[in-house]
JSON list of C-alpha atoms in Angstrom, two decimals:
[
{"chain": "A", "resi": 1089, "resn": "UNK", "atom": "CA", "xyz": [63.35, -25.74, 60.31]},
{"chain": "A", "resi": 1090, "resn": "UNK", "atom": "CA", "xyz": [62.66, -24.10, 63.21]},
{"chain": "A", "resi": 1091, "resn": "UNK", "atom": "CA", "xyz": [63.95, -25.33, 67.08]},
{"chain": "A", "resi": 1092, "resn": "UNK", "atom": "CA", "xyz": [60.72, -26.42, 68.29]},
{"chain": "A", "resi": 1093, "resn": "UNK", "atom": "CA", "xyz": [59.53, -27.84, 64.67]},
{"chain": "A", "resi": 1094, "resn": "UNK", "atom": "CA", "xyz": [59.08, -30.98, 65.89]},
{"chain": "A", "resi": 1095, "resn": "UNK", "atom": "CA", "xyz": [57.56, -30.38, 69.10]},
{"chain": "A", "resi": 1096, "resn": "UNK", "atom": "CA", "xyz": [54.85, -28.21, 67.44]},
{"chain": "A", "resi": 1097, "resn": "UNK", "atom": "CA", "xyz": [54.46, -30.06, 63.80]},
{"chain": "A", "resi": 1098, "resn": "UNK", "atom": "CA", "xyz": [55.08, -27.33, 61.89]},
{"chain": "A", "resi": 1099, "resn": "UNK", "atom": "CA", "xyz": [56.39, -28.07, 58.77]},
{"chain": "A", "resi": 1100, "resn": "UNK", "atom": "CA", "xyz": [57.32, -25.72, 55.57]},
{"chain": "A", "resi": 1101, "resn": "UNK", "atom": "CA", "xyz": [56.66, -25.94, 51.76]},
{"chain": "A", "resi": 1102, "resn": "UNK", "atom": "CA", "xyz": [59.07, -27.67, 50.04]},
{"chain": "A", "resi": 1103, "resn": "UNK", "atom": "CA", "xyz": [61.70, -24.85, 48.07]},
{"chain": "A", "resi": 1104, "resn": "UNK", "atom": "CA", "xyz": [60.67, -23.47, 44.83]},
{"chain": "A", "resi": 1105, "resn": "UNK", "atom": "CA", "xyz": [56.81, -24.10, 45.31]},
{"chain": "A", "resi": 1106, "resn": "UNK", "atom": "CA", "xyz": [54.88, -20.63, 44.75]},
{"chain": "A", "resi": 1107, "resn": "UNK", "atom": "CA", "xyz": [52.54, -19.45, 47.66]},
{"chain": "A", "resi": 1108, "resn": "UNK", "atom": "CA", "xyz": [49.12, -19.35, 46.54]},
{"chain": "A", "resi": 1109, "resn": "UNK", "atom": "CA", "xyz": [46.02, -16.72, 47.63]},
{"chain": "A", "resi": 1110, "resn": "UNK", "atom": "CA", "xyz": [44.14, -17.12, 50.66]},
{"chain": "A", "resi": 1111, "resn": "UNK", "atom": "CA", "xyz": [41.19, -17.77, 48.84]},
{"chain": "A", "resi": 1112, "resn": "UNK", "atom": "CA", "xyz": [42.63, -20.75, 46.76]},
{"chain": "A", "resi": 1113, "resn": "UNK", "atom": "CA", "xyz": [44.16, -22.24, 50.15]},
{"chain": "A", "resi": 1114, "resn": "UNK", "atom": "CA", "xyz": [40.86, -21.91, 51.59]},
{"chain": "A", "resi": 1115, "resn": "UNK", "atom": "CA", "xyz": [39.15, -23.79, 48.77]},
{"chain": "A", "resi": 1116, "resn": "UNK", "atom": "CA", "xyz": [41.64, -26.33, 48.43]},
{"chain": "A", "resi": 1117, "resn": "UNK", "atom": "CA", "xyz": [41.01, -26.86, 52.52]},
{"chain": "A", "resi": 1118, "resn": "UNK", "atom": "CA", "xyz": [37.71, -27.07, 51.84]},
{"chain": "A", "resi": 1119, "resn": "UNK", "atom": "CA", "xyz": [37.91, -29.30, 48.83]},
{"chain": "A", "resi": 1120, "resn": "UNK", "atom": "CA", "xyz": [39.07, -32.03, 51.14]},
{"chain": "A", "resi": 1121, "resn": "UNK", "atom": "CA", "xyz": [35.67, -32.68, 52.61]},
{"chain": "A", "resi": 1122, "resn": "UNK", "atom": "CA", "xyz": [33.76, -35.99, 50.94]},
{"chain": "A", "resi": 1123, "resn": "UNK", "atom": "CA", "xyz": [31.19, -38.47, 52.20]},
{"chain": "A", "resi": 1124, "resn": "UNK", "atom": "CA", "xyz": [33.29, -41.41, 52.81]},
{"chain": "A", "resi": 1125, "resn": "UNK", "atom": "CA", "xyz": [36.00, -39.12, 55.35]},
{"chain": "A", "resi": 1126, "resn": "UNK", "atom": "CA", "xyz": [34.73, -39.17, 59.31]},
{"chain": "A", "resi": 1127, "resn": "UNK", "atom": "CA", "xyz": [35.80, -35.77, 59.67]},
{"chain": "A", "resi": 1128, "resn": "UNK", "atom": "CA", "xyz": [35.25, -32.75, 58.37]},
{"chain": "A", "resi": 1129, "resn": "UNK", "atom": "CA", "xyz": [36.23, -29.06, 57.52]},
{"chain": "A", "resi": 1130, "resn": "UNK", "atom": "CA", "xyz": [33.96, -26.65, 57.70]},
{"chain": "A", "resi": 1131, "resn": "UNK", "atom": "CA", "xyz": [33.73, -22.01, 58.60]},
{"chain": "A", "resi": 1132, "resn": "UNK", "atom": "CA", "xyz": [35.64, -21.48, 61.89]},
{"chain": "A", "resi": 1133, "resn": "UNK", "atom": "CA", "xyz": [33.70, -18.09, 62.00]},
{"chain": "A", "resi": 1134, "resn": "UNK", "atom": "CA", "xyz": [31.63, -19.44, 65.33]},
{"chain": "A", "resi": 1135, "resn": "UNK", "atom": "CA", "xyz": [34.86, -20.17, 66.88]},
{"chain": "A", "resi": 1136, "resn": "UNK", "atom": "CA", "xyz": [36.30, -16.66, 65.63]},
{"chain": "A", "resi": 1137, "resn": "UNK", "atom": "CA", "xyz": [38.93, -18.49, 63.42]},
{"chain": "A", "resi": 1138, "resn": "UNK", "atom": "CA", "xyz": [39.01, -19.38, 59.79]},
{"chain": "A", "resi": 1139, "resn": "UNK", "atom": "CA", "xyz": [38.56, -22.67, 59.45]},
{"chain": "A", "resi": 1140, "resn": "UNK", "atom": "CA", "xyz": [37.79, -25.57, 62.03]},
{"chain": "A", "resi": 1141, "resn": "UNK", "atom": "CA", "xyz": [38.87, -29.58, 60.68]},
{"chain": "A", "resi": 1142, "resn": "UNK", "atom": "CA", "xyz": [36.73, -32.01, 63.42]},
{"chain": "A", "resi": 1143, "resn": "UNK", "atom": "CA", "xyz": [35.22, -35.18, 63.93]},
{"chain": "A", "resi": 1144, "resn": "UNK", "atom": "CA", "xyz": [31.48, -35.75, 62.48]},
{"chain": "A", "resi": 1145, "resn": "UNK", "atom": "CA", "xyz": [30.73, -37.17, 65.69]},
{"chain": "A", "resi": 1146, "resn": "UNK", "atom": "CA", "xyz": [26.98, -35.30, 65.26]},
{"chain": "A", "resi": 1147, "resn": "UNK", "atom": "CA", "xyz": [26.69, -36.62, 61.72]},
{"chain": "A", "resi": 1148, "resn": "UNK", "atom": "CA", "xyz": [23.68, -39.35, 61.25]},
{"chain": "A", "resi": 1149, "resn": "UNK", "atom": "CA", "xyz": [26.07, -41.52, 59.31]},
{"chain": "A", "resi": 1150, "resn": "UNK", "atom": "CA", "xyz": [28.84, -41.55, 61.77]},
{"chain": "A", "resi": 1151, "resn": "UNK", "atom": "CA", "xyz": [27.07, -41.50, 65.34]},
{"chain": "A", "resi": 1152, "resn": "UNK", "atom": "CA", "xyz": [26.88, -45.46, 65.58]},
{"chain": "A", "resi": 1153, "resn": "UNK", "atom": "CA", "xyz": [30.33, -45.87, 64.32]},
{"chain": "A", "resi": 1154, "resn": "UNK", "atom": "CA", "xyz": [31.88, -43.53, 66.80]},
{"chain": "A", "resi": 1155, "resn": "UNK", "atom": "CA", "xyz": [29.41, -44.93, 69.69]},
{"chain": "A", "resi": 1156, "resn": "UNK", "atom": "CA", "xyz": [30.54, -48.42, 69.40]},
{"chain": "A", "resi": 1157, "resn": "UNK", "atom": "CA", "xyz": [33.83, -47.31, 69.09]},
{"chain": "A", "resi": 1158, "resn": "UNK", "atom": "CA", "xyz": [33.27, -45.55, 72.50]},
{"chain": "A", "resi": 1159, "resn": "UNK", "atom": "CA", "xyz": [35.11, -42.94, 71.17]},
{"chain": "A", "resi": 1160, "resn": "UNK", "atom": "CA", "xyz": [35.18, -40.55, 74.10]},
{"chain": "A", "resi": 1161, "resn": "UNK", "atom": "CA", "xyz": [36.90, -37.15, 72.60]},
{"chain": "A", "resi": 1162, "resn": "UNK", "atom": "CA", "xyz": [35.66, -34.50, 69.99]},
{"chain": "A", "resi": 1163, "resn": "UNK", "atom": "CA", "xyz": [38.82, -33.74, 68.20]},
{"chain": "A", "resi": 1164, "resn": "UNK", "atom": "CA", "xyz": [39.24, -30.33, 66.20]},
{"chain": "A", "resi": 1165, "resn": "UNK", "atom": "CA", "xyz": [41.58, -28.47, 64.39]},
{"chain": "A", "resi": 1166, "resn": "UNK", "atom": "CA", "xyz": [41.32, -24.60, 64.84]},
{"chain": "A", "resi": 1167, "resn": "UNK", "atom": "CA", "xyz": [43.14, -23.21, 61.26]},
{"chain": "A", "resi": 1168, "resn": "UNK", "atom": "CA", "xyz": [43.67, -19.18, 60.77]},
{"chain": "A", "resi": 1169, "resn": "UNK", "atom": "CA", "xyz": [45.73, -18.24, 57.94]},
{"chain": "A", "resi": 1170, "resn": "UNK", "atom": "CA", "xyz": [48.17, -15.36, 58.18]},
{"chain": "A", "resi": 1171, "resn": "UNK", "atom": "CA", "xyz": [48.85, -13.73, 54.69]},
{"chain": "A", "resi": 1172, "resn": "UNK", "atom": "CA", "xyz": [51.61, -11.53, 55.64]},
{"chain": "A", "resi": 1173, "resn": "UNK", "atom": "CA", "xyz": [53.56, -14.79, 57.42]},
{"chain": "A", "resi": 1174, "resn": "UNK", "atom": "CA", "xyz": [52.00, -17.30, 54.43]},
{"chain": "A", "resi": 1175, "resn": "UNK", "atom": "CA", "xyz": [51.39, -19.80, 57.19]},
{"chain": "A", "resi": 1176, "resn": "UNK", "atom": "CA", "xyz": [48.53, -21.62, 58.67]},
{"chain": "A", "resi": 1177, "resn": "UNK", "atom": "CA", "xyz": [48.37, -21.62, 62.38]},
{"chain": "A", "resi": 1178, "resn": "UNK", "atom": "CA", "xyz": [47.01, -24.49, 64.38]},
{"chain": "A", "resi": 1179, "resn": "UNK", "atom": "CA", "xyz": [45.87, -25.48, 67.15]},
{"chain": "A", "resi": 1180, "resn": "UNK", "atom": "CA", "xyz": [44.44, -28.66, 68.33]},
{"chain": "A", "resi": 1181, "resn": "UNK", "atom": "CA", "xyz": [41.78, -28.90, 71.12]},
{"chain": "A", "resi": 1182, "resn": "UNK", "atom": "CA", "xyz": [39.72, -32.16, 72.10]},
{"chain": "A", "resi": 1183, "resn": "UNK", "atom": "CA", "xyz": [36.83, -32.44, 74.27]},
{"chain": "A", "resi": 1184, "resn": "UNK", "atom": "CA", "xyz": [35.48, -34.99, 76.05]},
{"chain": "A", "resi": 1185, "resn": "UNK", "atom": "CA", "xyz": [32.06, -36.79, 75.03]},
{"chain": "A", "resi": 1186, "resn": "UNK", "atom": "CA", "xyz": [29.41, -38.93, 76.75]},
{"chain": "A", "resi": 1187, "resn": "UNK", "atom": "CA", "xyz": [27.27, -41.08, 75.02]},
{"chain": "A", "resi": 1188, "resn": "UNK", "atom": "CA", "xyz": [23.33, -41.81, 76.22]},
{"chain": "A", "resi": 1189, "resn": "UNK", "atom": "CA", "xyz": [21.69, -44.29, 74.00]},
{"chain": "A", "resi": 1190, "resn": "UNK", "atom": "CA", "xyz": [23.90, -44.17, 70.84]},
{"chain": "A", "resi": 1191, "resn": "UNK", "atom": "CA", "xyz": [23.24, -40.28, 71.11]},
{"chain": "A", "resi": 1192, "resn": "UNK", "atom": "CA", "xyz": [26.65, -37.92, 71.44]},
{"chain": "A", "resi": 1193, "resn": "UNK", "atom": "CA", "xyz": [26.05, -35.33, 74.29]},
{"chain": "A", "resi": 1194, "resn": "UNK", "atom": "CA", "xyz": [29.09, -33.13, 75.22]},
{"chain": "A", "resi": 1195, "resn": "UNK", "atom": "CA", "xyz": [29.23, -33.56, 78.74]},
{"chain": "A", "resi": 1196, "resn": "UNK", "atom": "CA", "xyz": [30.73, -30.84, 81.06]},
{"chain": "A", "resi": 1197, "resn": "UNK", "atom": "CA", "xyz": [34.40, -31.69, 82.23]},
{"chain": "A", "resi": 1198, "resn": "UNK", "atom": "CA", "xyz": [37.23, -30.83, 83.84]},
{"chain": "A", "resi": 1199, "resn": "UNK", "atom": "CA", "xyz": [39.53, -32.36, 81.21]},
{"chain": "A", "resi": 1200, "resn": "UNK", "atom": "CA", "xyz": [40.31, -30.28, 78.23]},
{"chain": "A", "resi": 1201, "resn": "UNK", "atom": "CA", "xyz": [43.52, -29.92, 75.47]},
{"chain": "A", "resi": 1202, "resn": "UNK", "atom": "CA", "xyz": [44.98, -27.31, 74.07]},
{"chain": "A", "resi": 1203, "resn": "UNK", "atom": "CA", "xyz": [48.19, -27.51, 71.85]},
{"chain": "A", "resi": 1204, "resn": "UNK", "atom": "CA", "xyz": [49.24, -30.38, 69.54]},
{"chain": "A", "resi": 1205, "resn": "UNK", "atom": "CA", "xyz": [48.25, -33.82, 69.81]},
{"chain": "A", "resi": 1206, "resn": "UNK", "atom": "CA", "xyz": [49.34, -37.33, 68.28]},
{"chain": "A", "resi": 1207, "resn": "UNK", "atom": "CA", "xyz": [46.91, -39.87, 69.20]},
{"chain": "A", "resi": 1208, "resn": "UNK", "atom": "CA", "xyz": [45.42, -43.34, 67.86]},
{"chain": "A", "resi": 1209, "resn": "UNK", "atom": "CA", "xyz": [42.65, -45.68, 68.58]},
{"chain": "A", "resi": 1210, "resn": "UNK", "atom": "CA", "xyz": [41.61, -48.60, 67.26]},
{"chain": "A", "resi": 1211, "resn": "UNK", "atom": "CA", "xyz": [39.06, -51.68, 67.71]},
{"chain": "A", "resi": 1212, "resn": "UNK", "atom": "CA", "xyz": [37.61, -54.64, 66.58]},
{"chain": "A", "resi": 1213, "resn": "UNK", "atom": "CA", "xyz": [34.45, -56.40, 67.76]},
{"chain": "A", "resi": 1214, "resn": "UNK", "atom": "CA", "xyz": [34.23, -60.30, 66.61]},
{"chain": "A", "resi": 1215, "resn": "UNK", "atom": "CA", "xyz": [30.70, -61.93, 67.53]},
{"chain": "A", "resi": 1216, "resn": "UNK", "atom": "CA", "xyz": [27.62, -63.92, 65.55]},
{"chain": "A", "resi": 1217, "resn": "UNK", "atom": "CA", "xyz": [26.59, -61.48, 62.76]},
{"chain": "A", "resi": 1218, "resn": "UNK", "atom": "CA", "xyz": [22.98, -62.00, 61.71]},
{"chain": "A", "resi": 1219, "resn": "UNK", "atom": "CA", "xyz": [23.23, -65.15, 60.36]},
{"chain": "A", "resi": 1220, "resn": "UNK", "atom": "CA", "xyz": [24.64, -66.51, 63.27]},
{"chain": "A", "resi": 1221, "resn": "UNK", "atom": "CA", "xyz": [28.11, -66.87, 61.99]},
{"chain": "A", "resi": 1222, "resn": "UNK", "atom": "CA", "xyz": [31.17, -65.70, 63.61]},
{"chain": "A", "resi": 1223, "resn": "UNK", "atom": "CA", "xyz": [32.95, -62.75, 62.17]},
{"chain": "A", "resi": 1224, "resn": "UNK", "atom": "CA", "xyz": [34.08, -59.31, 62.47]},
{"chain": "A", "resi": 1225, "resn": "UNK", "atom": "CA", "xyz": [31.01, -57.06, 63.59]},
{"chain": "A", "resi": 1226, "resn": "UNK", "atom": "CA", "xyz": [33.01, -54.00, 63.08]},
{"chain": "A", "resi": 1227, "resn": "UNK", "atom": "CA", "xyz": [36.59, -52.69, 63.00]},
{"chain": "A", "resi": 1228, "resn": "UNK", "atom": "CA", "xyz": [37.48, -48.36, 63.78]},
{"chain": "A", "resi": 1229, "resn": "UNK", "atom": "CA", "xyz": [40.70, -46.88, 63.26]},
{"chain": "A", "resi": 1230, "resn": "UNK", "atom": "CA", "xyz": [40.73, -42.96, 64.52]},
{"chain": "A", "resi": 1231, "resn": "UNK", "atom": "CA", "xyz": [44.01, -41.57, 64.76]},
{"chain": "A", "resi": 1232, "resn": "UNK", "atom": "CA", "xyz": [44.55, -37.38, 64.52]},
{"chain": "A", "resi": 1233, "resn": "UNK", "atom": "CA", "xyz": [47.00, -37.93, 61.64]},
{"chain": "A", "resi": 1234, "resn": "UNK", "atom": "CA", "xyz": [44.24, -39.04, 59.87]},
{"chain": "A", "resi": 1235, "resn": "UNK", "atom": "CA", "xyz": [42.75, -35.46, 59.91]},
{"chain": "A", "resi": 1236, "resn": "UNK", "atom": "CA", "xyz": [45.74, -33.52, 60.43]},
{"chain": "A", "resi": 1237, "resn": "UNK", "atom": "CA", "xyz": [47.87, -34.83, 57.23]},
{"chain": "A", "resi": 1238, "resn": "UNK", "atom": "CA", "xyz": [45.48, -33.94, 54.49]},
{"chain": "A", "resi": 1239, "resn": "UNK", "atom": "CA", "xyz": [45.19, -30.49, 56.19]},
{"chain": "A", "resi": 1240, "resn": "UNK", "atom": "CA", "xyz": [49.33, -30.17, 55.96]},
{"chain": "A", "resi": 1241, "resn": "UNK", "atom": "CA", "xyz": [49.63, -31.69, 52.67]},
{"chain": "A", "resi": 1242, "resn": "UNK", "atom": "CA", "xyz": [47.22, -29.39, 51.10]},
{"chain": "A", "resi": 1243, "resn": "UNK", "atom": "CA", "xyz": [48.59, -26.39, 52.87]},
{"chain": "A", "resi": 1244, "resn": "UNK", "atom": "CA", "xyz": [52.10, -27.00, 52.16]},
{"chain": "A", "resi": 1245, "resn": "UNK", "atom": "CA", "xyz": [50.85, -27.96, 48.15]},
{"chain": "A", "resi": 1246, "resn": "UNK", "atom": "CA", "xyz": [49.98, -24.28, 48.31]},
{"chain": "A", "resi": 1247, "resn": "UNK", "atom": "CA", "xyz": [52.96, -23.05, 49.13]},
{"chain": "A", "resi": 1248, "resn": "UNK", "atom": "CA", "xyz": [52.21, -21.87, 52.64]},
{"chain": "A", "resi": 1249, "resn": "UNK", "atom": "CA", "xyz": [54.16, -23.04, 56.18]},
{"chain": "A", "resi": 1250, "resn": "UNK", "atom": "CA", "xyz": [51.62, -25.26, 58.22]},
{"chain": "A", "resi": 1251, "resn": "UNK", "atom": "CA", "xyz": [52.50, -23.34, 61.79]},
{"chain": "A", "resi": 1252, "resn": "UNK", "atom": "CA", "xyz": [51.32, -25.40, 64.61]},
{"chain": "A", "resi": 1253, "resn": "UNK", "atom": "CA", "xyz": [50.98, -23.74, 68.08]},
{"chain": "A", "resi": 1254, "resn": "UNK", "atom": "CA", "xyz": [51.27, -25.06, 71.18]},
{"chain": "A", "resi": 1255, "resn": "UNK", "atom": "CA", "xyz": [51.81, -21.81, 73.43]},
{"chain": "A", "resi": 1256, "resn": "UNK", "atom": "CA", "xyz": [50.32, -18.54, 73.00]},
{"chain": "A", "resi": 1257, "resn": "UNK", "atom": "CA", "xyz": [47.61, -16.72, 70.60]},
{"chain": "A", "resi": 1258, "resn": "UNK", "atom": "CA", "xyz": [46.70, -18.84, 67.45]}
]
């Protein structure tokens, strides 16, 4: 374990676990995508990286969710995977987001993040549902963790180092 380990989240494979191919990492990356998840990973080739883990703030099924929530950043994970080093290198970026009638529109700003990031939100809305009884309209929990763990777990499963960087060229 490196010095700054725990400032940047890297983490390595546990002893005695064999590093897989690129291409099996990849898939198993990819494999982590389903329906039910509110993120996504997906080609980082538009971004000129590998892979890119993100919100699916765009995503029919998820744009009311995440407008209600008022959820106000577009979190991503920018993955490229160095086969000489057998480590994944990371960065996290987040962007901010305005909403106009329920519709996400990345608005222009001045704020911007690049490095690694811990961060939660959370929310619960209690009102009359539609049969005019009280209750819980709707409950969000969006936390990076929930993106960023899979990614690690999967990556250190395959025997690579999960490499995040903070400073410097991903």
């Amino acid at each position: 374990m490196g010095l700054f380990d725990f400032i940047t989240g890297s983490k390595s494979p546990a002893a005695g676990v064999t590093r897989q191919p690129p291409a099996t990492l990849r898939a198993a990356l990819l494999g982590l995508n389903r329906d039910s998840a509110p993120w996504q990973v997906r080609d980082g080739a538009p971004e000129g990286v590998d892979l890119v883990a993100e919100w699916k703030i765009v995503e029919a099924r998820w744009v009311e969710i995440f407008a209600k929530a008022s959820l106000t950043k577009v979190f991503k994970i920018l993955m490229k995977l160095d086969e000489a080093k057998g480590e994944v290198r990371a960065v996290d970026q987040d962007w901010t987001v305005e909403w106009r009638a329920g519709v996400p529109t990345l608005a222009l700003s001045a704020e911007a993040f690049r490095g690694q990031k811990v961060e939660m939100s959370f929310g619960t809305a209690i009102g009359f549902r539609e049969d005019f009884s009280p209750g819980v309209i709707y409950e969000y929990r969006f936390a990076t963790g929930e993106i960023k763990t899979p990614l690690q777990d999967a990556v250190l499963a395959n025997g690579w180092r999960w490499q995040g960087v903070a400073f410097g060229k991903l």
